[in-house]
């Protein structure tokens, strides 16, 4: 890959993976606007690993406490961090089951050539993000998390497997609908995403290895750049949600969806959904 293409892919993945604006929608625009060929499965794996490391680094204290809590739980000592680790595990189960089901019926292959799915999801879930953030209460914190809201947010994360939904967007939407404060909703969404992003990356890595792909210097550079961009994105977002609503993101999502629909119905080829 050219250095310019590496930088663009890293910026898109690093920014859109964690902002509630749909990374797949932006990835669709890249080949449409640049004419570049598909970057390949292994490149997708590398940028996802860069994103994964960024979350772990930013929330390293939470990750250490969750790991300690899980170990304590296995030793028969239940702590608040151990409970949260179990809730994150519970919230991950729906995505695993739903992902296996969609893979079995070949759903992702069916929607891969349907960019309109991304466009409509960007619009619909953008509107839902605004409504839940605007009218949701703000009377719950992470310490109030129990199995029911964790499972509901986990089901929302499972729906995000469908392109254009945005994993971070729909999990924050669900958390806000359940009354969690905006910073707490974002924090739980990121922590819940750690096993999901890691699992998706490992699955894609297995597919890439099976297809005989090898990691190139360009792929490594893309992953490294994605890490730094993603780390900056998370830092900015966590500061923003303390002071502003999700309205700008909702407006942007709707605008993105409308742009995609305009391109689709104008006959411009948009390639495949990643």
Short mmCIF file of C-alpha atoms in Angstrom, two decimals:
data_model
loop_
_atom_site.label_atom_id
_atom_site.label_comp_id
_atom_site.label_asym_id
_atom_site.label_seq_id
_atom_site.Cartn_x
_atom_site.Cartn_y
_atom_site.Cartn_z
CA UNK A 1 0.00 0.00 0.00
CA UNK A 2 1.05 3.59 -0.59
CA UNK A 3 1.93 5.63 2.52
CA UNK A 4 -1.00 7.95 1.81
CA UNK A 5 -3.40 5.01 1.73
CA UNK A 6 -1.94 3.70 5.01
CA UNK A 7 -2.46 7.06 6.69
CA UNK A 8 -6.04 7.39 5.41
CA UNK A 9 -7.03 3.88 6.53
CA UNK A 10 -5.46 4.42 9.96
CA UNK A 11 -7.27 7.73 10.40
CA UNK A 12 -10.63 6.30 9.35
CA UNK A 13 -10.35 3.18 11.52
CA UNK A 14 -8.87 4.97 14.51
CA UNK A 15 -11.49 7.71 14.53
CA UNK A 16 -14.66 5.95 13.44
CA UNK A 17 -14.20 2.71 15.41
CA UNK A 18 -14.90 4.52 18.68
CA UNK A 19 -16.95 7.56 17.77
CA UNK A 20 -20.63 6.59 17.47
CA UNK A 21 -20.69 7.31 13.73
CA UNK A 22 -20.28 3.90 12.00
CA UNK A 23 -16.86 2.83 10.75
CA UNK A 24 -18.33 0.68 7.96
CA UNK A 25 -20.10 3.69 6.46
CA UNK A 26 -16.82 5.56 6.18
CA UNK A 27 -14.96 2.55 4.83
CA UNK A 28 -17.54 2.40 2.04
CA UNK A 29 -16.71 5.94 1.05
CA UNK A 30 -12.98 5.26 0.67
CA UNK A 31 -13.07 3.16 -2.53
CA UNK A 32 -15.92 5.31 -3.89
CA UNK A 33 -13.94 8.53 -3.52
CA UNK A 34 -10.43 7.21 -4.20
CA UNK A 35 -10.85 4.22 -6.49
CA UNK A 36 -8.50 2.19 -4.29
CA UNK A 37 -8.83 -1.61 -4.32
CA UNK A 38 -9.86 -3.52 -1.18
CA UNK A 39 -7.01 -3.33 1.35
CA UNK A 40 -7.35 -7.02 2.22
CA UNK A 41 -8.49 -9.08 5.19
CA UNK A 42 -5.17 -9.07 7.03
CA UNK A 43 -5.00 -5.27 6.93
CA UNK A 44 -8.46 -5.20 8.52
CA UNK A 45 -7.11 -7.49 11.25
CA UNK A 46 -4.12 -5.25 11.92
CA UNK A 47 -6.14 -2.05 12.22
CA UNK A 48 -8.57 -3.79 14.58
CA UNK A 49 -5.64 -4.91 16.74
CA UNK A 50 -4.41 -1.32 16.80
CA UNK A 51 -7.86 -0.22 17.98
CA UNK A 52 -7.94 -2.98 20.59
CA UNK A 53 -4.59 -1.98 22.07
CA UNK A 54 -5.71 1.65 22.23
CA UNK A 55 -8.71 0.76 24.42
CA UNK A 56 -6.60 -1.43 26.68
CA UNK A 57 -3.97 1.30 27.10
CA UNK A 58 -6.49 4.07 27.81
CA UNK A 59 -8.45 1.97 30.30
CA UNK A 60 -5.43 0.07 31.64
CA UNK A 61 -6.38 0.69 35.27
CA UNK A 62 -9.86 -0.66 34.68
CA UNK A 63 -8.42 -3.64 32.80
CA UNK A 64 -6.02 -4.46 35.65
CA UNK A 65 -8.80 -4.16 38.21
CA UNK A 66 -11.12 -6.32 36.09
CA UNK A 67 -8.42 -8.97 35.76
CA UNK A 68 -7.78 -8.93 39.52
CA UNK A 69 -11.51 -9.09 40.17
CA UNK A 70 -11.88 -12.08 37.88
CA UNK A 71 -9.01 -13.89 39.61
CA UNK A 72 -10.50 -13.11 43.02
CA UNK A 73 -13.85 -14.46 41.86
CA UNK A 74 -12.24 -17.72 40.72
CA UNK A 75 -10.68 -17.96 44.17
CA UNK A 76 -14.09 -17.58 45.79
CA UNK A 77 -13.79 -13.90 46.78
CA UNK A 78 -16.46 -11.68 45.21
CA UNK A 79 -15.54 -8.00 44.72
CA UNK A 80 -17.16 -5.13 42.84
CA UNK A 81 -14.59 -5.50 40.06
CA UNK A 82 -15.20 -9.22 39.91
CA UNK A 83 -18.92 -8.56 39.48
CA UNK A 84 -18.21 -6.05 36.72
CA UNK A 85 -15.97 -8.58 34.94
CA UNK A 86 -18.83 -11.09 35.03
CA UNK A 87 -21.26 -8.49 33.71
CA UNK A 88 -18.93 -7.69 30.80
CA UNK A 89 -18.68 -11.41 30.09
CA UNK A 90 -22.47 -11.66 30.20
CA UNK A 91 -22.82 -8.69 27.87
CA UNK A 92 -20.42 -10.29 25.38
CA UNK A 93 -22.39 -13.53 25.05
CA UNK A 94 -25.21 -12.12 22.83
CA UNK A 95 -22.69 -10.82 20.27
CA UNK A 96 -20.94 -14.20 20.15
CA UNK A 97 -24.19 -16.15 19.70
CA UNK A 98 -25.66 -13.68 17.19
CA UNK A 99 -22.41 -13.58 15.25
CA UNK A 100 -22.28 -17.37 15.00
CA UNK A 101 -25.91 -17.45 13.88
CA UNK A 102 -25.39 -14.82 11.18
CA UNK A 103 -22.27 -16.60 10.00
CA UNK A 104 -24.13 -19.91 9.77
CA UNK A 105 -26.91 -18.50 7.61
CA UNK A 106 -24.45 -16.53 5.49
CA UNK A 107 -25.99 -13.18 6.41
CA UNK A 108 -22.75 -11.19 6.23
CA UNK A 109 -22.05 -12.50 2.74
CA UNK A 110 -25.55 -11.41 1.71
CA UNK A 111 -25.19 -7.83 2.96
CA UNK A 112 -21.56 -7.43 1.83
CA UNK A 113 -22.72 -6.15 -1.54
CA UNK A 114 -25.58 -4.04 -0.12
CA UNK A 115 -24.21 -0.61 0.90
CA UNK A 116 -27.77 0.65 1.34
CA UNK A 117 -27.91 -1.43 4.54
CA UNK A 118 -25.07 0.67 5.93
CA UNK A 119 -26.73 3.91 4.80
CA UNK A 120 -30.13 3.20 6.34
CA UNK A 121 -28.62 1.89 9.58
CA UNK A 122 -26.49 5.02 9.87
CA UNK A 123 -29.66 7.12 9.67
CA UNK A 124 -32.00 5.01 11.82
CA UNK A 125 -29.54 4.41 14.64
CA UNK A 126 -28.37 8.00 14.46
CA UNK A 127 -31.91 9.18 15.18
CA UNK A 128 -32.23 6.59 17.95
CA UNK A 129 -28.96 7.81 19.48
CA UNK A 130 -30.33 11.35 19.66
CA UNK A 131 -33.68 10.32 21.12
CA UNK A 132 -32.22 8.10 23.84
CA UNK A 133 -29.60 10.67 24.76
CA UNK A 134 -32.08 13.56 24.73
CA UNK A 135 -34.84 11.92 26.73
CA UNK A 136 -32.93 9.31 28.74
CA UNK A 137 -32.37 9.93 32.43
CA UNK A 138 -28.92 10.42 33.96
CA UNK A 139 -29.34 8.78 37.35
CA UNK A 140 -27.21 5.64 37.07
CA UNK A 141 -23.47 5.03 37.25
CA UNK A 142 -21.25 2.03 36.59
CA UNK A 143 -21.68 0.94 40.20
CA UNK A 144 -25.42 0.57 39.50
CA UNK A 145 -24.80 -1.93 36.68
CA UNK A 146 -26.60 -5.24 37.20
CA UNK A 147 -27.13 -8.29 35.03
CA UNK A 148 -30.27 -6.97 33.31
CA UNK A 149 -28.88 -3.68 31.90
CA UNK A 150 -25.60 -5.44 31.07
CA UNK A 151 -27.50 -8.04 29.08
CA UNK A 152 -29.62 -5.41 27.32
CA UNK A 153 -26.53 -3.42 26.34
CA UNK A 154 -24.93 -6.69 25.25
CA UNK A 155 -27.89 -7.44 22.97
CA UNK A 156 -27.49 -3.95 21.51
CA UNK A 157 -23.81 -4.70 20.84
CA UNK A 158 -24.86 -7.89 19.05
CA UNK A 159 -27.05 -5.87 16.68
CA UNK A 160 -23.97 -3.81 15.81
CA UNK A 161 -22.63 -6.80 13.86
CA UNK A 162 -24.95 -5.58 11.10
CA UNK A 163 -22.93 -3.02 9.07
CA UNK A 164 -23.70 0.65 9.59
CA UNK A 165 -25.02 0.27 13.13
CA UNK A 166 -21.84 1.30 15.01
CA UNK A 167 -20.85 -0.81 18.00
CA UNK A 168 -19.93 2.12 20.20
CA UNK A 169 -22.98 4.07 19.03
CA UNK A 170 -25.62 1.45 19.78
CA UNK A 171 -24.12 0.42 23.13
CA UNK A 172 -24.02 4.05 24.26
CA UNK A 173 -27.57 4.47 22.98
CA UNK A 174 -28.76 1.48 25.03
CA UNK A 175 -26.92 2.68 28.12
CA UNK A 176 -28.42 6.17 27.84
CA UNK A 177 -31.88 4.69 27.34
CA UNK A 178 -31.37 2.80 30.60
CA UNK A 179 -30.51 6.01 32.44
CA UNK A 180 -26.73 5.81 32.68
CA UNK A 181 -24.83 9.09 32.75
CA UNK A 182 -23.17 9.94 29.45
CA UNK A 183 -19.53 9.41 30.60
CA UNK A 184 -20.52 6.16 32.32
CA UNK A 185 -22.35 4.97 29.22
CA UNK A 186 -19.25 5.61 27.11
CA UNK A 187 -16.96 3.96 29.64
CA UNK A 188 -19.01 0.77 29.85
CA UNK A 189 -19.37 0.69 26.06
CA UNK A 190 -15.59 0.76 25.66
CA UNK A 191 -14.95 -1.87 28.33
CA UNK A 192 -17.64 -4.10 26.84
CA UNK A 193 -16.01 -3.67 23.45
CA UNK A 194 -12.61 -5.03 24.55
CA UNK A 195 -13.51 -8.75 24.31
CA UNK A 196 -15.68 -8.07 21.24
CA UNK A 197 -12.90 -6.30 19.31
CA UNK A 198 -10.32 -8.87 20.41
CA UNK A 199 -12.58 -11.77 19.42
CA UNK A 200 -13.40 -10.29 16.02
CA UNK A 201 -9.72 -9.64 15.39
CA UNK A 202 -8.73 -13.20 16.25
CA UNK A 203 -11.43 -14.63 13.98
CA UNK A 204 -10.29 -12.46 11.08
CA UNK A 205 -6.68 -13.38 11.80
CA UNK A 206 -7.58 -17.06 11.55
CA UNK A 207 -9.29 -16.45 8.21
CA UNK A 208 -6.27 -14.49 6.94
CA UNK A 209 -3.80 -17.19 7.99
CA UNK A 210 -6.00 -19.87 6.41
CA UNK A 211 -5.97 -17.92 3.14
CA UNK A 212 -2.16 -17.78 3.18
CA UNK A 213 -1.72 -14.03 3.71
CA UNK A 214 1.44 -12.65 5.31
CA UNK A 215 1.93 -9.54 7.40
CA UNK A 216 3.79 -6.79 5.52
CA UNK A 217 5.57 -3.69 6.80
CA UNK A 218 2.71 -1.58 5.44
CA UNK A 219 0.19 -3.54 7.50
CA UNK A 220 2.28 -3.12 10.67
CA UNK A 221 2.61 0.60 10.03
CA UNK A 222 -1.15 0.87 9.52
CA UNK A 223 -1.76 -0.89 12.86
CA UNK A 224 0.69 1.39 14.69
CA UNK A 225 -0.84 4.56 13.24
CA UNK A 226 -4.33 3.25 14.02
CA UNK A 227 -3.29 2.72 17.64
CA UNK A 228 -2.22 6.34 18.11
CA UNK A 229 -5.23 7.76 16.25
CA UNK A 230 -7.63 5.54 18.22
CA UNK A 231 -5.98 6.47 21.52
CA UNK A 232 -6.40 10.14 20.71
CA UNK A 233 -10.01 9.59 19.64
CA UNK A 234 -10.92 7.84 22.90
CA UNK A 235 -9.23 10.57 24.93
CA UNK A 236 -11.12 13.33 23.11
CA UNK A 237 -14.46 11.50 23.24
CA UNK A 238 -14.25 10.80 26.98
CA UNK A 239 -13.63 14.50 27.57
CA UNK A 240 -16.37 15.59 25.18
CA UNK A 241 -19.12 13.47 26.72
CA UNK A 242 -18.63 15.25 30.05
CA UNK A 243 -19.66 18.55 28.47
CA UNK A 244 -21.81 17.95 25.37
CA UNK A 245 -24.60 15.66 24.24
CA UNK A 246 -24.50 13.06 21.46
CA UNK A 247 -26.44 15.40 19.15
CA UNK A 248 -23.44 16.28 16.89
CA UNK A 249 -22.76 12.59 16.33
CA UNK A 250 -26.42 11.87 15.59
CA UNK A 251 -26.57 14.71 13.05
CA UNK A 252 -23.35 13.51 11.44
CA UNK A 253 -24.66 9.93 11.19
CA UNK A 254 -27.84 11.06 9.47
CA UNK A 255 -25.80 13.21 7.09
CA UNK A 256 -23.46 10.31 6.33
CA UNK A 257 -26.41 8.04 5.60
CA UNK A 258 -27.96 10.58 3.26
CA UNK A 259 -24.66 11.03 1.40
CA UNK A 260 -24.33 7.26 0.99
CA UNK A 261 -27.90 6.96 -0.27
CA UNK A 262 -27.31 9.79 -2.74
CA UNK A 263 -24.20 8.03 -4.06
CA UNK A 264 -25.99 4.68 -4.21
CA UNK A 265 -29.02 5.95 -6.10
CA UNK A 266 -26.85 8.04 -8.40
CA UNK A 267 -25.31 4.79 -9.61
CA UNK A 268 -21.82 5.33 -8.19
CA UNK A 269 -20.19 1.98 -7.29
CA UNK A 270 -19.41 1.78 -3.57
CA UNK A 271 -17.74 -1.61 -3.38
CA UNK A 272 -18.41 -4.13 -0.64
CA UNK A 273 -19.29 -3.70 3.00
CA UNK A 274 -16.30 -4.46 5.23
#
